[in-house]
Short mmCIF file of C-alpha atoms in Angstrom, two decimals:
data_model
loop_
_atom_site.label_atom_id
_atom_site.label_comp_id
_atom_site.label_asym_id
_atom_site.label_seq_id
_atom_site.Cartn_x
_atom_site.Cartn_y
_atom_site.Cartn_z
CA UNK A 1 -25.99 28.69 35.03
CA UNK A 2 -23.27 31.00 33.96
CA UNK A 3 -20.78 29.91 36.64
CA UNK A 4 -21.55 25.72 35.11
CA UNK A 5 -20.87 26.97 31.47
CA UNK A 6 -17.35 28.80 32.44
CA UNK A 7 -16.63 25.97 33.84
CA UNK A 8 -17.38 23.86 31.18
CA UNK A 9 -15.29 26.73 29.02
CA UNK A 10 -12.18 25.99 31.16
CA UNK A 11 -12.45 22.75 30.95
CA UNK A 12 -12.34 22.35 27.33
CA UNK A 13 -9.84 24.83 27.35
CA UNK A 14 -7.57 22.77 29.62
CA UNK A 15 -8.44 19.88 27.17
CA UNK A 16 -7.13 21.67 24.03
CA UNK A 17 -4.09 22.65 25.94
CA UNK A 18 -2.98 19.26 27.25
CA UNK A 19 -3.72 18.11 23.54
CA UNK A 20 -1.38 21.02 22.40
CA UNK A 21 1.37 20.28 24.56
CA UNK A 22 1.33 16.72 24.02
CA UNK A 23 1.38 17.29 19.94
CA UNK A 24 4.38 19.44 20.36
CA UNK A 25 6.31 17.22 23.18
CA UNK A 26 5.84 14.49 19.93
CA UNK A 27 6.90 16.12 17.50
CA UNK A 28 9.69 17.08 19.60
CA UNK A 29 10.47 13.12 20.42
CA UNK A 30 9.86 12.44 16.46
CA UNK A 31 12.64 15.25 15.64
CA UNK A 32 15.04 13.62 17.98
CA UNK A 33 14.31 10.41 17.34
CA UNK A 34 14.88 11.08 13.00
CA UNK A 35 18.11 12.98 14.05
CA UNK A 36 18.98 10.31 16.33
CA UNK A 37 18.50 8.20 13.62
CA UNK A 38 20.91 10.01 10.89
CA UNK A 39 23.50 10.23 13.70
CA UNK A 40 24.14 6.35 14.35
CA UNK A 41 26.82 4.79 12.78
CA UNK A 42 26.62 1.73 11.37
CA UNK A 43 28.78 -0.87 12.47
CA UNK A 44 31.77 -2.60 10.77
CA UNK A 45 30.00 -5.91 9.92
CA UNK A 46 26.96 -3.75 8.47
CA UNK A 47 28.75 -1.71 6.43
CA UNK A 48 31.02 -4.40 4.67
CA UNK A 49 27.08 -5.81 3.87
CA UNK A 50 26.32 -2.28 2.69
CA UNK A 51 28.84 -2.16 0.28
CA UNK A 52 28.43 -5.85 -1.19
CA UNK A 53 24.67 -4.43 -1.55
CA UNK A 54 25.93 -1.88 -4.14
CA UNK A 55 28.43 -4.56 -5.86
CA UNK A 56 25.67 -6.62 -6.00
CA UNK A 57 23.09 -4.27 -7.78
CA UNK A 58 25.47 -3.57 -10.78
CA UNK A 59 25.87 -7.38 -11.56
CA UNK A 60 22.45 -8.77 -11.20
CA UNK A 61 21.25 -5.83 -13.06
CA UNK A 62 23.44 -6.47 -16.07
CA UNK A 63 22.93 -10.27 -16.12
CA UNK A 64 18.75 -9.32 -15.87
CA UNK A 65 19.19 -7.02 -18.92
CA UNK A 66 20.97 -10.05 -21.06
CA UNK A 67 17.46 -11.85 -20.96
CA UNK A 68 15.81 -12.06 -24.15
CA UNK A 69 12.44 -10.62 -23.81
CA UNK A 70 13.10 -9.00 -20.36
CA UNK A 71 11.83 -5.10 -20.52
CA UNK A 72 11.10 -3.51 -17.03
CA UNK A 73 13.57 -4.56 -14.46
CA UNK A 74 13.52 -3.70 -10.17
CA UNK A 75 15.43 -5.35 -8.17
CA UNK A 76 16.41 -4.82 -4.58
CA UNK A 77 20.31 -5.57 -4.32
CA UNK A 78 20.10 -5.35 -0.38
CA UNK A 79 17.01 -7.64 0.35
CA UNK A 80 18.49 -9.83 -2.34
CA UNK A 81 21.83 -10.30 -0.66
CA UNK A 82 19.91 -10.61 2.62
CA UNK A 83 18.10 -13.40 0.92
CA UNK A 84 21.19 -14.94 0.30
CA UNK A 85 22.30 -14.32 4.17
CA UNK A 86 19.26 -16.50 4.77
CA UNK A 87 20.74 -18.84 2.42
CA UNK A 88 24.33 -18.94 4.56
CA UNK A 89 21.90 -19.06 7.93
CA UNK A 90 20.62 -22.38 6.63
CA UNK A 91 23.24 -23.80 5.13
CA UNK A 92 27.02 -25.57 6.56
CA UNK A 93 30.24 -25.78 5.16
CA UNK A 94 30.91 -24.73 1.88
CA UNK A 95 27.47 -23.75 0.90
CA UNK A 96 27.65 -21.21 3.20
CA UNK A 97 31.37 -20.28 2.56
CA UNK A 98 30.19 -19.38 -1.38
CA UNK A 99 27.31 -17.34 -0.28
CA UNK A 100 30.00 -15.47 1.62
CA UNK A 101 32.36 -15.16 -0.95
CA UNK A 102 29.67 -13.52 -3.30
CA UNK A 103 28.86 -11.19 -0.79
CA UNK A 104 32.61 -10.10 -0.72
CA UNK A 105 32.15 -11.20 3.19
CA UNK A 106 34.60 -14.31 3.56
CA UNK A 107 36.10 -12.70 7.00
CA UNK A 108 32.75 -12.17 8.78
CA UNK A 109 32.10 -14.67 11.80
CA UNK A 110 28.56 -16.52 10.38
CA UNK A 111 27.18 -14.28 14.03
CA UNK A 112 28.40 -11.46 12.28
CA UNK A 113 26.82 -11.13 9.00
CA UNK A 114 23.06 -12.23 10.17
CA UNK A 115 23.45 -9.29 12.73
CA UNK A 116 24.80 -6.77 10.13
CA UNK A 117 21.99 -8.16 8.06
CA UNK A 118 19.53 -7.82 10.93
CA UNK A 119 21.24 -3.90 11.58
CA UNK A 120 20.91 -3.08 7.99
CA UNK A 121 17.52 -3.72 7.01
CA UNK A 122 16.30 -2.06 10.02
CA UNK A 123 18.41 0.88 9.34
CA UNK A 124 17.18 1.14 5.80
CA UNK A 125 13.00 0.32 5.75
CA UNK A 126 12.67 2.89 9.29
CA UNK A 127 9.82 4.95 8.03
CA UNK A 128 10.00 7.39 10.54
CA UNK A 129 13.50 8.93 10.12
CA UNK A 130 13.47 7.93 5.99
CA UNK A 131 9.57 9.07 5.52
CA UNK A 132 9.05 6.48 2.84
CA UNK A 133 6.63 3.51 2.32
CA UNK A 134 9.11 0.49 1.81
CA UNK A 135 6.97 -2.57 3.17
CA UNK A 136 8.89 -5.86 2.57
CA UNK A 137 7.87 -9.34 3.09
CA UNK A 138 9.93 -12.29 3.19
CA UNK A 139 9.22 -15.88 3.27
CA UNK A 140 10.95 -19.87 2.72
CA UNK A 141 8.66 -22.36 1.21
CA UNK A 142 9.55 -25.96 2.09
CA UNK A 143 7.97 -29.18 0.55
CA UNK A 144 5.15 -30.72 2.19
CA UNK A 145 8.47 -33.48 3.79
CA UNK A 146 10.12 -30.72 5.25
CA UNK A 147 10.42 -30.00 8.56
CA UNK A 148 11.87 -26.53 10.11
CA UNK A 149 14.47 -26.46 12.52
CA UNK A 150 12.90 -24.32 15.92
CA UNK A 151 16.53 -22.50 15.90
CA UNK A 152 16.36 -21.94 11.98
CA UNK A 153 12.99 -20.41 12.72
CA UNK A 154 13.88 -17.83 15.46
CA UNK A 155 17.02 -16.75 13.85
CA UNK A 156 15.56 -15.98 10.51
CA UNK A 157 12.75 -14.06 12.17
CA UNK A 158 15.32 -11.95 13.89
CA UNK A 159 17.83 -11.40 11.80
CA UNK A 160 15.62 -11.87 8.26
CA UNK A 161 12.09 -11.21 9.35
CA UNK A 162 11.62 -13.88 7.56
CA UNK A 163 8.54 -16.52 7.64
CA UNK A 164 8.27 -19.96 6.77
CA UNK A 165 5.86 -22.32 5.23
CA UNK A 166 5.31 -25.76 4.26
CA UNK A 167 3.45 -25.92 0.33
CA UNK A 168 2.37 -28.78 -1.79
CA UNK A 169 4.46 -27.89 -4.97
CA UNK A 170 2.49 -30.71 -6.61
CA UNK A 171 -0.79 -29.82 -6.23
CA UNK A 172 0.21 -26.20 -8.45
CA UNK A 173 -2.70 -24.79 -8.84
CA UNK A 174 -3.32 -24.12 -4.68
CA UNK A 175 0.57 -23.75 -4.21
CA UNK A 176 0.35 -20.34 -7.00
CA UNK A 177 -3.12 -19.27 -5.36
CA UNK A 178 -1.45 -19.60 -1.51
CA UNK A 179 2.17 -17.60 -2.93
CA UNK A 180 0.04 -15.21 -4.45
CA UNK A 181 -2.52 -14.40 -1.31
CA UNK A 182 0.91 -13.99 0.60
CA UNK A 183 2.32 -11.67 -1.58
CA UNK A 184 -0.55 -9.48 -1.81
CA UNK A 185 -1.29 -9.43 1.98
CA UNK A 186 2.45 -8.39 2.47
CA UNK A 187 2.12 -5.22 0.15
CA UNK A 188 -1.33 -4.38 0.39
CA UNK A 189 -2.34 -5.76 -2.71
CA UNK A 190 0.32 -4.15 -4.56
CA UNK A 191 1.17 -7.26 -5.71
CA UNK A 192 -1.34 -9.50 -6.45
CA UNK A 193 0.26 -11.77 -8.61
CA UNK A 194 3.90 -12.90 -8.68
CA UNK A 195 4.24 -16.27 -10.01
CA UNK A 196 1.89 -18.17 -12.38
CA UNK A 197 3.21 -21.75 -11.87
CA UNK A 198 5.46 -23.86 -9.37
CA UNK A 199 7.31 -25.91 -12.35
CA UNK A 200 9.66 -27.93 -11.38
CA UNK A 201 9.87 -26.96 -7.35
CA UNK A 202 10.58 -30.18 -5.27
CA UNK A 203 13.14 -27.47 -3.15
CA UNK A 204 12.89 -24.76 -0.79
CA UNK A 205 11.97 -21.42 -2.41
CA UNK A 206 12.50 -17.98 -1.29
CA UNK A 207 10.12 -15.08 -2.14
CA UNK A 208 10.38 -11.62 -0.95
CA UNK A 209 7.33 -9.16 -1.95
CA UNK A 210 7.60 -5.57 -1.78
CA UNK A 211 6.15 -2.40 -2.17
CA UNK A 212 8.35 0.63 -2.67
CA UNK A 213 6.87 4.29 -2.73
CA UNK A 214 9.74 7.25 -2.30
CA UNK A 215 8.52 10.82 -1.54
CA UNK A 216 10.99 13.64 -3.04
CA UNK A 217 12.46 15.92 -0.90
CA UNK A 218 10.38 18.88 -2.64
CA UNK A 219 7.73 17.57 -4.35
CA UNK A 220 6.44 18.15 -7.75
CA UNK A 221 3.84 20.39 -9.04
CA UNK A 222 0.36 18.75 -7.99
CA UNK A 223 -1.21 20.23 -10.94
CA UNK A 224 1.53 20.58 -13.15
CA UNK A 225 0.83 17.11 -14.70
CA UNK A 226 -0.86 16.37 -18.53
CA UNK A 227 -0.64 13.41 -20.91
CA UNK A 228 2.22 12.99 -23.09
CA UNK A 229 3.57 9.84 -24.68
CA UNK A 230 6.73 8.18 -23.87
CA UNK A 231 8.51 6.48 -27.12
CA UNK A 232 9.18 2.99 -26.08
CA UNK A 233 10.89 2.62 -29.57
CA UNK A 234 10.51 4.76 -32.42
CA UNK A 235 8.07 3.37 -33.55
CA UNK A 236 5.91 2.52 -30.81
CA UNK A 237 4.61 5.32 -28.34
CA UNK A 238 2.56 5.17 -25.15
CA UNK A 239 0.23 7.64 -23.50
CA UNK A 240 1.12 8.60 -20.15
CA UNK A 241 1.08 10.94 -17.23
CA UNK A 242 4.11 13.62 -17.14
CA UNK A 243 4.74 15.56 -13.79
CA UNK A 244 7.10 18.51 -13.95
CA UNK A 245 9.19 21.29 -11.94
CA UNK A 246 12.48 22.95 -12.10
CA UNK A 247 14.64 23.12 -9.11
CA UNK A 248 18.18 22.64 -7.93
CA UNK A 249 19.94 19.06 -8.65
CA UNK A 250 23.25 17.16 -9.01
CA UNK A 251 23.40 17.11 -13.15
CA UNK A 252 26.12 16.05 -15.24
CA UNK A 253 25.73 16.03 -19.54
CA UNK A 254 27.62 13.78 -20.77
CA UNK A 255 28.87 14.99 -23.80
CA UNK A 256 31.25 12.23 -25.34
CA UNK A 257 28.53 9.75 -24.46
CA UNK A 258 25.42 11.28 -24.88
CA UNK A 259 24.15 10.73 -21.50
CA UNK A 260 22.39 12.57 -19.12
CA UNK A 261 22.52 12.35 -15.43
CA UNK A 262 20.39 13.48 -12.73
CA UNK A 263 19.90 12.93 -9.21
CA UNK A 264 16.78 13.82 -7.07
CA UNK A 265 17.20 13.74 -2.99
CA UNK A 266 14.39 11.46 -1.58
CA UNK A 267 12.55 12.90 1.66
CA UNK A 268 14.74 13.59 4.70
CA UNK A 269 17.65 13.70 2.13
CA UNK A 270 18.88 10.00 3.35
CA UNK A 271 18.76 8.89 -0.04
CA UNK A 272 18.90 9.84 -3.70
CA UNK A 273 17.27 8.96 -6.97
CA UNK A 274 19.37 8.72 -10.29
CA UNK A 275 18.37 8.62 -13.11
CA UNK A 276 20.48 7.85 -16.39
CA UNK A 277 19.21 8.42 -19.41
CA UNK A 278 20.75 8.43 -22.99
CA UNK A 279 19.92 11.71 -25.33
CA UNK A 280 17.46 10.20 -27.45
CA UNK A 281 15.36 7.51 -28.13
CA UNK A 282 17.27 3.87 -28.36
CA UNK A 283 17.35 0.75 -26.92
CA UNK A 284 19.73 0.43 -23.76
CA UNK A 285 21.78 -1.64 -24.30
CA UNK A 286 24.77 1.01 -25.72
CA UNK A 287 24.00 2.66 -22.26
CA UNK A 288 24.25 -0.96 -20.57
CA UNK A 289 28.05 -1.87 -21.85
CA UNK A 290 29.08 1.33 -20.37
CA UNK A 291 27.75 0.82 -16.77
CA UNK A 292 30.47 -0.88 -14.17
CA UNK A 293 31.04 0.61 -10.68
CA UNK A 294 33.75 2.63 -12.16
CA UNK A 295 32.03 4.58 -14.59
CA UNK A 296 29.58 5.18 -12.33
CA UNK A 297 31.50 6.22 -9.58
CA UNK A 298 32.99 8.65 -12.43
CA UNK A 299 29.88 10.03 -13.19
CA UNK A 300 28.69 10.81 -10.08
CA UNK A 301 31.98 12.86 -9.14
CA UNK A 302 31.16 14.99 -12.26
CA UNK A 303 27.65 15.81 -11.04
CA UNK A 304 27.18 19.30 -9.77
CA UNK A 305 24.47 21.51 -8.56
CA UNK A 306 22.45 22.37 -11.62
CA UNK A 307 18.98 24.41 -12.43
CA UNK A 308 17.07 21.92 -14.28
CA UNK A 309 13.50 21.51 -15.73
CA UNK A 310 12.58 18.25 -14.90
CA UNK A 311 9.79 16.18 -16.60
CA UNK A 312 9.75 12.30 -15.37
CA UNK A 313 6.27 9.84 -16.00
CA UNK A 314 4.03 9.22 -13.11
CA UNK A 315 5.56 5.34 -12.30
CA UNK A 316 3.96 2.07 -11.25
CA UNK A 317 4.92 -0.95 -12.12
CA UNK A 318 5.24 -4.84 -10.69
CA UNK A 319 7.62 -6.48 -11.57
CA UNK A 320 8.77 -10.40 -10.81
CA UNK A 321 12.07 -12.42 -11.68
CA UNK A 322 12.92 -15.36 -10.86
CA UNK A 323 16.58 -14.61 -9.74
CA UNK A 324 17.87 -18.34 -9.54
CA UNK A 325 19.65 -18.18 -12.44
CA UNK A 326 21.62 -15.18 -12.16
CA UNK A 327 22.74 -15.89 -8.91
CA UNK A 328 24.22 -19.13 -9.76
CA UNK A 329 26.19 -16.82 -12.61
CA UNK A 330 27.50 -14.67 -9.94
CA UNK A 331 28.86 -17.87 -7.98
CA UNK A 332 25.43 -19.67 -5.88
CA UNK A 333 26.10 -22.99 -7.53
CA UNK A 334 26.20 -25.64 -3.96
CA UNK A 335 22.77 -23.97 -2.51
CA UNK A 336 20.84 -24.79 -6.14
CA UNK A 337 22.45 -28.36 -6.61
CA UNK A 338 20.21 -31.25 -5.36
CA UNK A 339 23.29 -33.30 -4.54
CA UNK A 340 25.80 -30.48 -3.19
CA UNK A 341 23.80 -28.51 -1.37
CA UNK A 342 23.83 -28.70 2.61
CA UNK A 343 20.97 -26.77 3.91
CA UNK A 344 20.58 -28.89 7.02
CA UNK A 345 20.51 -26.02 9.29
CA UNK A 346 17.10 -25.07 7.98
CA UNK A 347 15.38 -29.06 8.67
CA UNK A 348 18.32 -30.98 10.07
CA UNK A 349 19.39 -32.72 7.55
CA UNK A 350 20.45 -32.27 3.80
CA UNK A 351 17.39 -33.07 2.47
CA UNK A 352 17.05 -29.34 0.73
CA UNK A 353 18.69 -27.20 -2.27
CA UNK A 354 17.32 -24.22 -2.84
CA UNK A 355 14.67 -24.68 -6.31
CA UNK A 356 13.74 -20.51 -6.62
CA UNK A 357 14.63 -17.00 -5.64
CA UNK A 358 11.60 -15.15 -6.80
CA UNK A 359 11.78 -11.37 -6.21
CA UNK A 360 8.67 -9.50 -6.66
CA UNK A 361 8.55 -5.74 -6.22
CA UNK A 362 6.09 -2.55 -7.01
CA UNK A 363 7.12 0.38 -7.68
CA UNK A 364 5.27 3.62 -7.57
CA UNK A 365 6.49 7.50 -7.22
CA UNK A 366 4.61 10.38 -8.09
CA UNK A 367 4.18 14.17 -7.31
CA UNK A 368 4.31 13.43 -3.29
CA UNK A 369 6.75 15.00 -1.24
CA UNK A 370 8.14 17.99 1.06
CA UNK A 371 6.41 21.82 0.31
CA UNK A 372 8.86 23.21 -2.40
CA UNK A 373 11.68 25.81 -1.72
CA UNK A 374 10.10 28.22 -3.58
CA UNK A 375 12.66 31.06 -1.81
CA UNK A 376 14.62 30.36 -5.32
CA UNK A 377 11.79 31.30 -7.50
CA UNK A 378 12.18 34.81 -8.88
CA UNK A 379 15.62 34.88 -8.26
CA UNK A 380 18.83 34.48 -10.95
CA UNK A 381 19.22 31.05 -9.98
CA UNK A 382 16.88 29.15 -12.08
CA UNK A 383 17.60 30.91 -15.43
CA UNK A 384 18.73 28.93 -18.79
CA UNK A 385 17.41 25.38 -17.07
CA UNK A 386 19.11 22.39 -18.74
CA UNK A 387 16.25 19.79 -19.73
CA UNK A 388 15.75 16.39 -18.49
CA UNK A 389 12.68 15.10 -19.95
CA UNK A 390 12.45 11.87 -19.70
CA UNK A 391 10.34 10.59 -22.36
CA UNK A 392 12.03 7.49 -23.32
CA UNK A 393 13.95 4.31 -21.65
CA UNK A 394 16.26 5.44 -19.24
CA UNK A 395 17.55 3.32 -15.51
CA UNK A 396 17.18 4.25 -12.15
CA UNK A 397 19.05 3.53 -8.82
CA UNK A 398 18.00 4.28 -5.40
CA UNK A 399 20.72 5.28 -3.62
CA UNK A 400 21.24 5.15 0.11
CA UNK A 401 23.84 7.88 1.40
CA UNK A 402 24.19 7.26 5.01
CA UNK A 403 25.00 3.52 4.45
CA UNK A 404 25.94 3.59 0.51
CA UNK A 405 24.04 0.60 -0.43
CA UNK A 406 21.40 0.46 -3.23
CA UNK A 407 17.98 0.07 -2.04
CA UNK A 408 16.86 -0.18 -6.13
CA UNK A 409 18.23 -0.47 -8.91
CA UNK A 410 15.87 -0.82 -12.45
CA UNK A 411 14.93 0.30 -15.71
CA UNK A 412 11.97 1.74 -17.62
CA UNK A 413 11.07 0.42 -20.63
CA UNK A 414 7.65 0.21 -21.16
CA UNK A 415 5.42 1.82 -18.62
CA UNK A 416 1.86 1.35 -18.32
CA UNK A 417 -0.16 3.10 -21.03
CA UNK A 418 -2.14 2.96 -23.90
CA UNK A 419 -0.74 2.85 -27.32
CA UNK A 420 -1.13 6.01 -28.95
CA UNK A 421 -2.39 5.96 -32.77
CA UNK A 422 0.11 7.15 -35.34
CA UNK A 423 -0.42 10.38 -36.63
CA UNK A 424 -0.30 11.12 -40.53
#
């Protein structure tokens, strides 16, 4: 009896052992595999991409913030420009020469910008070496006449991870109930509604659905987090959740302009958060007629390491624009045009324009992230904190360092909350 229980002893014991081992030989293999990852250099094709990405967010954003009655705005520059690779993929000719020239990538062999697509968004949406939830689903409705190329099909699966669909735009009620199960499916019912109606769609239509959730490098407080209300105007306040903490960040006051800036590393420190934000409470579109790539770039060369307090809203928000318009401002004009457009690489024959871009994202951060540094507390380096509390409208990028595209770029206007009674 006691010999069968000893060995039952060691055999467990040899159990827990193996199971030991094997957890540390993959963590080990995870380690090298996230280094690995922050070591490979992207190549030339990909990185001329990378850039238009960041080109790209700056002048959708400000033609999205023209709109009359648009408030919250997210887009992704680099799954939009890959949506209009897909575009250049399908099309011939000229159609696919303009798609180049907005993507500032007129010298790129056509082999060479779906593979620095293809190299891109797999660098970028990794969730091992980035730790981040970044699920992104892309698909091409045809018309009910359309038929799909098999070589259109592969290649945009490769290099797009892209699907494809036929739809009866006429019969709208099942064509917004089908988009919509898609959409959901692909972000785990993040999104459970991007489109209400199919007007006028006779075309091919692109939709990409995402979910976006970044973790912070140090995360905030878990139970440093209370109601307060974020002035949408001043006149009209909201009640939301506040999360807080001080720490170490790139800052930079703007004094002449009455900005603030601030920028918060994301997990493995790949990429960064910033946040812009005017002093006080205004509309943004003072803030808006300053931003170009050169002010920016300015701004983020004045940025140093900072103690700040930090006080940003718990975020989630969905958000859906129809992007068809401001990309024929920035130049897509053949790929929309019933009568110009040559898509006949997608069915074979130019029976296609392109009716839609819709671009649907969610959005959500909160206190998540890495175990604080909290080697800094108690010491001299977190006295007199500057203050960003960010109470009010204010945009956000999401900034990739390794590749320097933008994964995000948005703004903040109205959050979800109630509206909080006025006070005598």
């Amino acid at each position: 009896m006691t010999l069968c229980v000893f060995q039952v002893l060691c055999h467990y014991t040899t159990m827990w052992l193996t199971c030991l081992v094997s957890l540390a030989l993959l963590n080990t293999i995870t380690s090298a595999a996230t280094a690995a990852s922050a070591d490979k250099v992207l190549s030339n094709h990909a990185a001329i991409l990378a850039d238009s990405s960041a080109d790209l967010a700056l002048s959708l954003y400000l033609n999205m913030a023209k709109g009359k009655g648009v408030e919250n705005i997210l887009i992704s520059p680099v799954v939009v420009a890959s949506s209009l690779g897909l575009v250049a993929l399908g099309g011939k000719g000229s159609t696919t020469s303009e798609v180049k020239k907005i993507l500032n990538a007129a010298k790129l062999q056509d082999e060479q910008l779906h593979a620095g697509f293809e190299e891109l968004l797999s660098e970028l949406s990794d969730p091992k070496s980035r730790n981040v939830t970044w699920k992104i689903g892309s698909r091409l409705y045809g018309p009910s006449s359309a038929t799909f190329v098999d070589h259109f099909v592969k290649s945009s699966k490769k290099h797009y991870r892209c699907d494809h669909s036929k739809i009866n735009f006429r019969d709208k009620k099942n064509a917004v109930k089908s988009i919509n199960e898609w959409a959901a499916k692909s972000t785990d019912g993040k999104l459970p509604e991007v489109t209400k109606d199919v007007e006028n769609m006779d075309g091919a239509m692109i939709i990409n659905a995402m979910y976006f959730k970044p973790h912070w490098d140090e995360q905030f407080h878990p139970t440093m987090v209370d109601n307060r209300g974020f002035l949408v105007s001043s006149s009209y306040t909201v009640s939301l959740q506040m999360m807080h903490r001080t720490g170490l960040f790139d800052f930079y006051d703007d004094t002449t302009n009455k900005v603030y800036l601030l920028s918060m590393p994301l997990a493995h420190k790949m990429s960064t958060m910033v946040l812009i934000m005017p002093y006080h409470v205004e509309p943004l579109q003072r803030l808006e007629k300053m931003l170009n790539k050169k002010q920016l770039d300015t701004w983020m060369g004045k940025m140093k390491q900072t103690v700040v307090a930090v006080s940003l809203p718990k975020v989630s928000m969905e958000v859906s624009h129809n992007l068809q318009k401001q990309l024929q401002e920035l130049g897509l004009t053949e790929a929309v045009n019933r009568s110009k457009a040559d898509l006949s690489n997608i069915s074979g024959k130019k029976d296609l324009y392109l009716s839609a871009v819709l671009h649907a994202a969610a959005l959500e951060w909160d206190t998540h992230g890495n175990e604080i540094d909290t080697s800094i507390f108690g010491s001299d380096k977190l006295k007199n904190p500057k203050l960003f509390y960010a109470d009010h409208p204010f945009i956000f990028l999401v900034k990739d360092k390794k590749t320097n595209s933008v994964l995000f770029i948005g703004r903040v206007v109205r959050p979800k909350g109630e509206k909080m009674r006025d006070e005598l």
